[in-house]
Amino acid sequence: MAADRVAWRKARIGAITPVTPRVKSVRFMGLDGAHRAGQHVELRLTAPDGYQAQRSYSIASAPGDANGLELMIEGLSGGEVSSYFADVAEVGDEVELRGPIGGSFVWSPEDGGPVLLIGGGSGVVPLLSMLRARAETGSEAPMLLIYSVREAAEAILREELEARARDEPGFDLTLLTTRAGATAGRRIDRVMIETALDHIGKPRHVFVCGGNAFVGTVSDLLVDAGVKPGVIRTERFGG
Ligand SMILES: Cc1cc2nc3c(=O)[nH]c(=O)nc-3n(C[C@H](O)[C@H](O)[C@H](O)COP(=O)(O)OP(=O)(O)OC[C@H]3O[C@@H](n4cnc5c(N)ncnc54)[C@H](O)[C@@H]3O)c2cc1C
């Protein structure tokens, strides 16, 4: 990794946009946008008394996005860093940032497909960068996103995802709402994984991202359904 990627640098917030009741899109301007879809950055906040807190956030924007580097930060009640972005941060504020970071949870259009993406909650963020990268480059790699949220209002950029599924040949979306709507009470299960595999064919790449329990459960289901562990890449957000 180049030295300038691991060094902390100042980054100015260029835009803050609510995307769900709990998640805000935060854009940083003036960064070169050179990352691979799936990578993350680290943000560091410093209090007036010198106390520092740093956390990782996946990059949502496609590589090279002229509108700056976009993160999607979910405000967790009592969360040291996410609460700052939920309640305090304003356009023009500076924070410290380093990255992009991450060498295995990445996909580039030249990696081809089929690609199966499975995200829970804010775990969709790095997957969003991948499907945006696919669209930006005109890639025809088959891609299917299974996105699990508690209710539709919590789905990050639902309209963008649905429009892409409608307009971009080869990209399909399965939105699962576990606590409301037609799929209430259902979670990602073996039947859903097998249906996805029937639809997309033998995947060359599988990316699973979300909280610890979500990633563990989905990975086990994939292996049980016959997906080789070597093609499954995971990113755990904690929780
Ligand atoms: C590689 C990577 C990428 C990430 N990308 C994103 C992203 O794109 N968007 C995003 O919102 N978060 C992302 N996270 C999670 C993020 O780094 C922080 O953990 C999260 O914002 C909470 O930090 P905090 O300081 O607000 O809370 P803390 O003060 O650390 O914790 C507050 C409370 O929340 C609980 N908690 C911590 N993390 C989670 C979680 N993920 N889900 C539920 N409860 C949790 C803790 O157990 C604690 O009780 C990512 C994490 C990793 C490792």
Tab-separated table of C-alpha atoms and ligand atoms in Angstrom:
chain	number	residue	atom	x	y	z
A	1	MET	CA	0.000	0.000	0.000
A	2	ALA	CA	1.370	3.413	-0.923
A	3	ALA	CA	2.515	5.520	2.028
A	4	ASP	CA	-0.001	8.267	1.264
A	5	ARG	CA	-2.814	5.738	1.684
A	6	VAL	CA	-1.851	4.812	5.256
A	7	ALA	CA	-0.982	8.310	6.422
A	8	TRP	CA	-3.696	10.347	8.133
A	9	ARG	CA	-4.791	13.399	6.168
A	10	LYS	CA	-7.397	16.094	6.639
A	11	ALA	CA	-10.637	15.609	4.738
A	12	ARG	CA	-13.353	18.238	4.490
A	13	ILE	CA	-17.026	17.270	4.466
A	14	GLY	CA	-18.564	18.478	1.196
A	15	ALA	CA	-22.132	17.221	1.598
A	16	ILE	CA	-24.309	15.460	4.156
A	17	THR	CA	-27.560	13.916	2.944
A	18	PRO	CA	-29.991	11.760	4.954
A	19	VAL	CA	-30.705	8.541	3.052
A	20	THR	CA	-32.797	6.734	5.687
A	21	PRO	CA	-34.006	7.830	9.138
A	22	ARG	CA	-30.709	6.525	10.632
A	23	VAL	CA	-28.192	6.674	7.811
A	24	LYS	CA	-26.510	9.722	6.307
A	25	SER	CA	-24.521	9.958	3.120
A	26	VAL	CA	-21.324	11.900	3.861
A	27	ARG	CA	-19.242	13.095	0.917
A	28	PHE	CA	-15.639	14.222	1.148
A	29	MET	CA	-14.334	16.458	-1.604
A	30	GLY	CA	-10.820	16.808	-2.947
A	31	LEU	CA	-9.838	13.145	-2.629
A	32	ASP	CA	-8.727	11.458	-5.819
A	33	GLY	CA	-11.401	8.749	-5.705
A	34	ALA	CA	-8.834	6.109	-6.574
A	35	HIS	CA	-10.025	3.032	-4.712
A	36	ARG	CA	-11.237	-0.453	-5.561
A	37	ALA	CA	-14.920	-1.146	-5.022
A	38	GLY	CA	-15.324	-2.828	-1.636
A	39	GLN	CA	-12.515	-0.998	0.158
A	40	HIS	CA	-12.985	1.157	3.234
A	41	VAL	CA	-11.366	4.157	4.874
A	42	GLU	CA	-10.651	4.926	8.499
A	43	LEU	CA	-11.907	8.143	10.070
A	44	ARG	CA	-10.372	9.659	13.208
A	45	LEU	CA	-12.006	12.236	15.450
A	46	THR	CA	-10.094	14.197	18.084
A	47	ALA	CA	-11.864	15.827	21.040
A	48	PRO	CA	-10.672	19.179	22.457
A	49	ASP	CA	-9.016	17.274	25.350
A	50	GLY	CA	-7.024	15.192	22.854
A	51	TYR	CA	-9.114	11.998	23.154
A	52	GLN	CA	-9.213	10.216	19.807
A	53	ALA	CA	-11.586	7.654	18.329
A	54	GLN	CA	-11.194	5.975	14.962
A	55	ARG	CA	-13.577	3.723	13.044
A	56	SER	CA	-13.751	2.076	9.623
A	57	TYR	CA	-16.324	3.058	6.976
A	58	SER	CA	-16.815	1.394	3.606
A	59	ILE	CA	-16.744	3.496	0.469
A	60	ALA	CA	-20.123	3.692	-1.285
A	61	SER	CA	-19.083	5.675	-4.355
A	62	ALA	CA	-17.718	4.100	-7.501
A	63	PRO	CA	-13.974	4.447	-8.094
A	64	GLY	CA	-13.234	7.813	-9.697
A	65	ASP	CA	-16.595	9.413	-8.805
A	66	ALA	CA	-16.188	13.124	-9.642
A	67	ASN	CA	-18.601	14.021	-6.820
A	68	GLY	CA	-16.119	12.896	-4.197
A	69	LEU	CA	-15.719	9.960	-1.863
A	70	GLU	CA	-19.083	8.915	-0.414
A	71	LEU	CA	-19.608	7.095	2.880
A	72	MET	CA	-22.912	5.974	4.413
A	73	ILE	CA	-22.839	6.242	8.191
A	74	GLU	CA	-25.554	4.747	10.382
A	75	GLY	CA	-26.080	6.651	13.624
A	76	LEU	CA	-25.931	4.213	16.550
A	77	SER	CA	-27.336	5.520	19.792
A	78	GLY	CA	-24.405	6.207	22.119
A	79	GLY	CA	-21.914	5.412	19.356
A	80	GLU	CA	-18.798	7.530	19.754
A	81	VAL	CA	-18.079	8.182	16.100
A	82	SER	CA	-21.377	7.525	14.313
A	83	SER	CA	-23.237	9.911	16.688
A	84	TYR	CA	-20.937	12.716	15.590
A	85	PHE	CA	-22.016	12.210	11.983
A	86	ALA	CA	-25.672	11.716	12.973
A	87	ASP	CA	-26.012	14.751	15.256
A	88	VAL	CA	-23.061	17.147	15.058
A	89	ALA	CA	-21.169	17.117	11.748
A	90	GLU	CA	-21.748	19.948	9.280
A	91	VAL	CA	-20.632	20.656	5.737
A	92	GLY	CA	-17.174	22.234	5.894
A	93	ASP	CA	-16.058	20.303	9.001
A	94	GLU	CA	-12.682	18.592	8.777
A	95	VAL	CA	-11.920	15.109	10.075
A	96	GLU	CA	-8.871	12.908	9.653
A	97	LEU	CA	-9.062	10.092	7.119
A	98	ARG	CA	-6.742	7.392	5.851
A	99	GLY	CA	-7.107	4.800	3.149
A	100	PRO	CA	-8.403	3.293	0.990
A	101	ILE	CA	-7.756	0.074	2.883
A	102	GLY	CA	-8.590	-3.547	2.150
A	103	GLY	CA	-7.128	-6.014	-0.295
A	104	SER	CA	-9.450	-9.001	-0.500
A	105	PHE	CA	-13.007	-7.690	-0.149
A	106	VAL	CA	-12.774	-5.977	-3.540
A	107	TRP	CA	-14.275	-6.421	-6.973
A	108	SER	CA	-13.296	-4.776	-10.245
A	109	PRO	CA	-15.226	-5.136	-13.520
A	110	GLU	CA	-12.292	-7.092	-15.015
A	111	ASP	CA	-12.816	-9.739	-12.291
A	112	GLY	CA	-16.007	-10.713	-14.155
A	113	GLY	CA	-18.953	-12.681	-12.818
A	114	PRO	CA	-21.398	-14.061	-11.956
A	115	VAL	CA	-21.236	-12.078	-8.722
A	116	LEU	CA	-23.519	-12.726	-5.760
A	117	LEU	CA	-23.725	-9.852	-3.282
A	118	ILE	CA	-25.438	-10.329	0.094
A	119	GLY	CA	-25.776	-7.385	2.469
A	120	GLY	CA	-27.519	-6.816	5.779
A	121	GLY	CA	-28.379	-3.264	6.896
A	122	SER	CA	-25.484	-0.866	6.359
A	123	GLY	CA	-23.510	-3.864	5.079
A	124	VAL	CA	-24.841	-2.973	1.646
A	125	VAL	CA	-22.429	-0.007	1.437
A	126	PRO	CA	-19.346	-1.684	-0.109
A	127	LEU	CA	-21.662	-3.731	-2.360
A	128	LEU	CA	-23.163	-0.468	-3.600
A	129	SER	CA	-19.700	0.619	-4.727
A	130	MET	CA	-19.349	-2.661	-6.644
A	131	LEU	CA	-22.629	-2.346	-8.516
A	132	ARG	CA	-21.954	1.321	-9.213
A	133	ALA	CA	-18.532	0.335	-10.607
A	134	ARG	CA	-20.234	-2.271	-12.800
A	135	ALA	CA	-22.599	0.353	-14.215
A	136	GLU	CA	-19.908	3.036	-14.660
A	137	THR	CA	-17.766	0.756	-16.795
A	138	GLY	CA	-20.582	-0.866	-18.774
A	139	SER	CA	-19.620	-4.277	-17.378
A	140	GLU	CA	-22.032	-7.058	-18.306
A	141	ALA	CA	-20.988	-9.334	-15.441
A	142	PRO	CA	-24.178	-10.926	-14.044
A	143	MET	CA	-24.724	-9.527	-10.538
A	144	LEU	CA	-27.424	-10.301	-7.988
A	145	LEU	CA	-27.827	-8.376	-4.741
A	146	ILE	CA	-29.767	-9.878	-1.842
A	147	TYR	CA	-30.338	-7.014	0.590
A	148	SER	CA	-31.860	-7.700	3.995
A	149	VAL	CA	-33.289	-4.903	6.141
A	150	ARG	CA	-35.869	-4.819	8.899
A	151	GLU	CA	-38.296	-2.648	6.949
A	152	ALA	CA	-38.302	-0.958	3.554
A	153	ALA	CA	-37.718	2.534	5.012
A	154	GLU	CA	-34.351	1.313	6.340
A	155	ALA	CA	-33.102	0.262	2.909
A	156	ILE	CA	-30.197	2.487	1.873
A	157	LEU	CA	-30.800	4.076	-1.551
A	158	ARG	CA	-33.731	1.775	-2.245
A	159	GLU	CA	-34.859	3.870	-5.214
A	160	GLU	CA	-31.411	3.784	-6.804
A	161	LEU	CA	-31.197	0.015	-6.313
A	162	GLU	CA	-34.648	-0.585	-7.784
A	163	ALA	CA	-33.917	1.690	-10.755
A	164	ARG	CA	-30.658	-0.150	-11.449
A	165	ALA	CA	-32.441	-3.512	-11.285
A	166	ARG	CA	-35.016	-2.196	-13.754
A	167	ASP	CA	-32.620	-0.461	-16.152
A	168	GLU	CA	-29.296	-2.326	-16.020
A	169	PRO	CA	-29.379	-5.669	-17.835
A	170	GLY	CA	-27.794	-8.441	-15.807
A	171	PHE	CA	-28.258	-6.750	-12.414
A	172	ASP	CA	-31.014	-8.132	-10.189
A	173	LEU	CA	-32.161	-7.181	-6.711
A	174	THR	CA	-33.896	-9.204	-4.010
A	175	LEU	CA	-34.980	-6.894	-1.191
A	176	LEU	CA	-35.915	-8.792	1.952
A	177	THR	CA	-37.755	-6.960	4.741
A	178	THR	CA	-37.644	-9.099	7.863
A	179	ARG	CA	-40.026	-7.197	10.143
A	180	ALA	CA	-42.608	-5.656	7.827
A	181	GLY	CA	-44.149	-6.125	4.409
A	182	ALA	CA	-44.725	-9.285	2.402
A	183	THR	CA	-41.589	-11.051	3.708
A	184	ALA	CA	-42.087	-10.199	7.421
A	185	GLY	CA	-40.822	-12.993	9.625
A	186	ARG	CA	-38.548	-14.406	6.942
A	187	ARG	CA	-34.767	-14.249	7.067
A	188	ILE	CA	-32.208	-15.269	4.492
A	189	ASP	CA	-32.540	-19.043	4.451
A	190	ARG	CA	-31.414	-22.046	2.460
A	191	VAL	CA	-34.287	-21.786	-0.032
A	192	MET	CA	-33.473	-18.140	-0.745
A	193	ILE	CA	-29.779	-18.941	-1.295
A	194	GLU	CA	-30.627	-21.878	-3.584
A	195	THR	CA	-33.081	-19.729	-5.553
A	196	ALA	CA	-30.387	-17.083	-5.974
A	197	LEU	CA	-27.843	-19.660	-7.142
A	198	ASP	CA	-30.353	-21.144	-9.622
A	199	HIS	CA	-30.962	-17.658	-10.968
A	200	ILE	CA	-27.389	-16.389	-11.285
A	201	GLY	CA	-25.580	-19.657	-11.941
A	202	LYS	CA	-22.377	-20.842	-10.285
A	203	PRO	CA	-20.920	-17.636	-8.818
A	204	ARG	CA	-17.320	-16.709	-9.503
A	205	HIS	CA	-17.375	-14.223	-6.612
A	206	VAL	CA	-19.557	-13.971	-3.518
A	207	PHE	CA	-19.378	-10.969	-1.165
A	208	VAL	CA	-21.191	-10.994	2.169
A	209	CYS	CA	-21.251	-7.921	4.415
A	210	GLY	CA	-23.104	-6.898	7.577
A	211	GLY	CA	-23.052	-7.493	11.314
A	212	ASN	CA	-21.108	-10.427	12.777
A	213	ALA	CA	-24.113	-12.745	13.206
A	214	PHE	CA	-25.507	-11.973	9.743
A	215	VAL	CA	-22.208	-12.708	8.013
A	216	GLY	CA	-21.692	-15.941	9.946
A	217	THR	CA	-25.185	-17.258	9.220
A	218	VAL	CA	-25.119	-16.378	5.522
A	219	SER	CA	-21.632	-17.844	5.022
A	220	ASP	CA	-22.768	-21.151	6.569
A	221	LEU	CA	-25.852	-21.218	4.314
A	222	LEU	CA	-23.703	-20.610	1.239
A	223	VAL	CA	-21.314	-23.437	2.105
A	224	ASP	CA	-24.260	-25.753	2.861
A	225	ALA	CA	-25.661	-24.879	-0.582
A	226	GLY	CA	-22.412	-26.029	-2.200
A	227	VAL	CA	-20.578	-22.724	-2.740
A	228	LYS	CA	-16.829	-23.274	-2.388
A	229	PRO	CA	-15.511	-21.388	0.682
A	230	GLY	CA	-12.705	-19.974	-1.490
A	231	VAL	CA	-15.082	-17.824	-3.526
A	232	ILE	CA	-16.840	-16.364	-0.467
A	233	ARG	CA	-15.401	-13.108	0.833
A	234	THR	CA	-16.779	-11.491	3.972
A	235	GLU	CA	-16.649	-8.121	5.713
A	236	ARG	CA	-17.919	-7.839	9.281
A	237	PHE	CA	-19.084	-4.465	10.569
A	238	GLY	CA	-19.314	-5.565	14.229
A	239	GLY	CA	-22.510	-5.362	16.256
B	1	LIG	C1	-14.424	-2.700	7.467
B	1	LIG	C2	-15.587	-2.001	8.149
B	1	LIG	C3	-16.426	-1.184	7.400
B	1	LIG	C4	-17.504	-0.533	8.003
B	1	LIG	N1	-18.333	0.232	7.233
B	1	LIG	C5	-19.392	0.852	7.799
B	1	LIG	C6	-20.296	1.621	6.990
B	1	LIG	O1	-20.146	1.714	5.756
B	1	LIG	N2	-21.337	2.248	7.612
B	1	LIG	C7	-21.541	2.136	8.976
B	1	LIG	O2	-22.502	2.745	9.483
B	1	LIG	N3	-20.709	1.392	9.756
B	1	LIG	C8	-19.640	0.767	9.205
B	1	LIG	N4	-18.785	0.040	9.991
B	1	LIG	C9	-18.980	0.043	11.464
B	1	LIG	C10	-18.205	1.258	12.049
B	1	LIG	O3	-16.809	1.072	11.907
B	1	LIG	C11	-18.473	1.466	13.544
B	1	LIG	O4	-18.262	0.256	14.224
B	1	LIG	C12	-19.881	1.953	13.825
B	1	LIG	O5	-20.114	3.207	13.169
B	1	LIG	C13	-20.063	2.159	15.345
B	1	LIG	O6	-19.071	3.046	15.798
B	1	LIG	P1	-19.414	4.071	16.967
B	1	LIG	O7	-18.125	4.714	17.390
B	1	LIG	O8	-20.528	4.969	16.594
B	1	LIG	O9	-19.977	3.127	18.113
B	1	LIG	P2	-19.181	2.537	19.375
B	1	LIG	O10	-18.997	3.641	20.357
B	1	LIG	O11	-17.977	1.802	18.915
B	1	LIG	O12	-20.241	1.459	19.875
B	1	LIG	C14	-21.544	1.820	20.312
B	1	LIG	C15	-22.412	0.588	20.517
B	1	LIG	O13	-22.815	0.059	19.263
B	1	LIG	C16	-22.442	-1.303	19.138
B	1	LIG	N5	-21.989	-1.459	17.754
B	1	LIG	C17	-20.753	-1.197	17.255
B	1	LIG	N6	-20.722	-1.419	15.918
B	1	LIG	C18	-21.967	-1.837	15.564
B	1	LIG	C19	-22.570	-2.195	14.330
B	1	LIG	N7	-21.890	-2.180	13.153
B	1	LIG	N8	-23.880	-2.562	14.333
B	1	LIG	C20	-24.596	-2.575	15.493
B	1	LIG	N9	-24.073	-2.237	16.703
B	1	LIG	C21	-22.784	-1.876	16.726
B	1	LIG	C22	-21.345	-1.531	20.115
B	1	LIG	O14	-21.364	-2.873	20.568
B	1	LIG	C23	-21.723	-0.547	21.226
B	1	LIG	O15	-22.663	-1.119	22.103
B	1	LIG	C24	-17.724	-0.667	9.399
B	1	LIG	C25	-16.873	-1.492	10.159
B	1	LIG	C26	-15.833	-2.149	9.542
B	1	LIG	C27	-14.939	-3.042	10.386
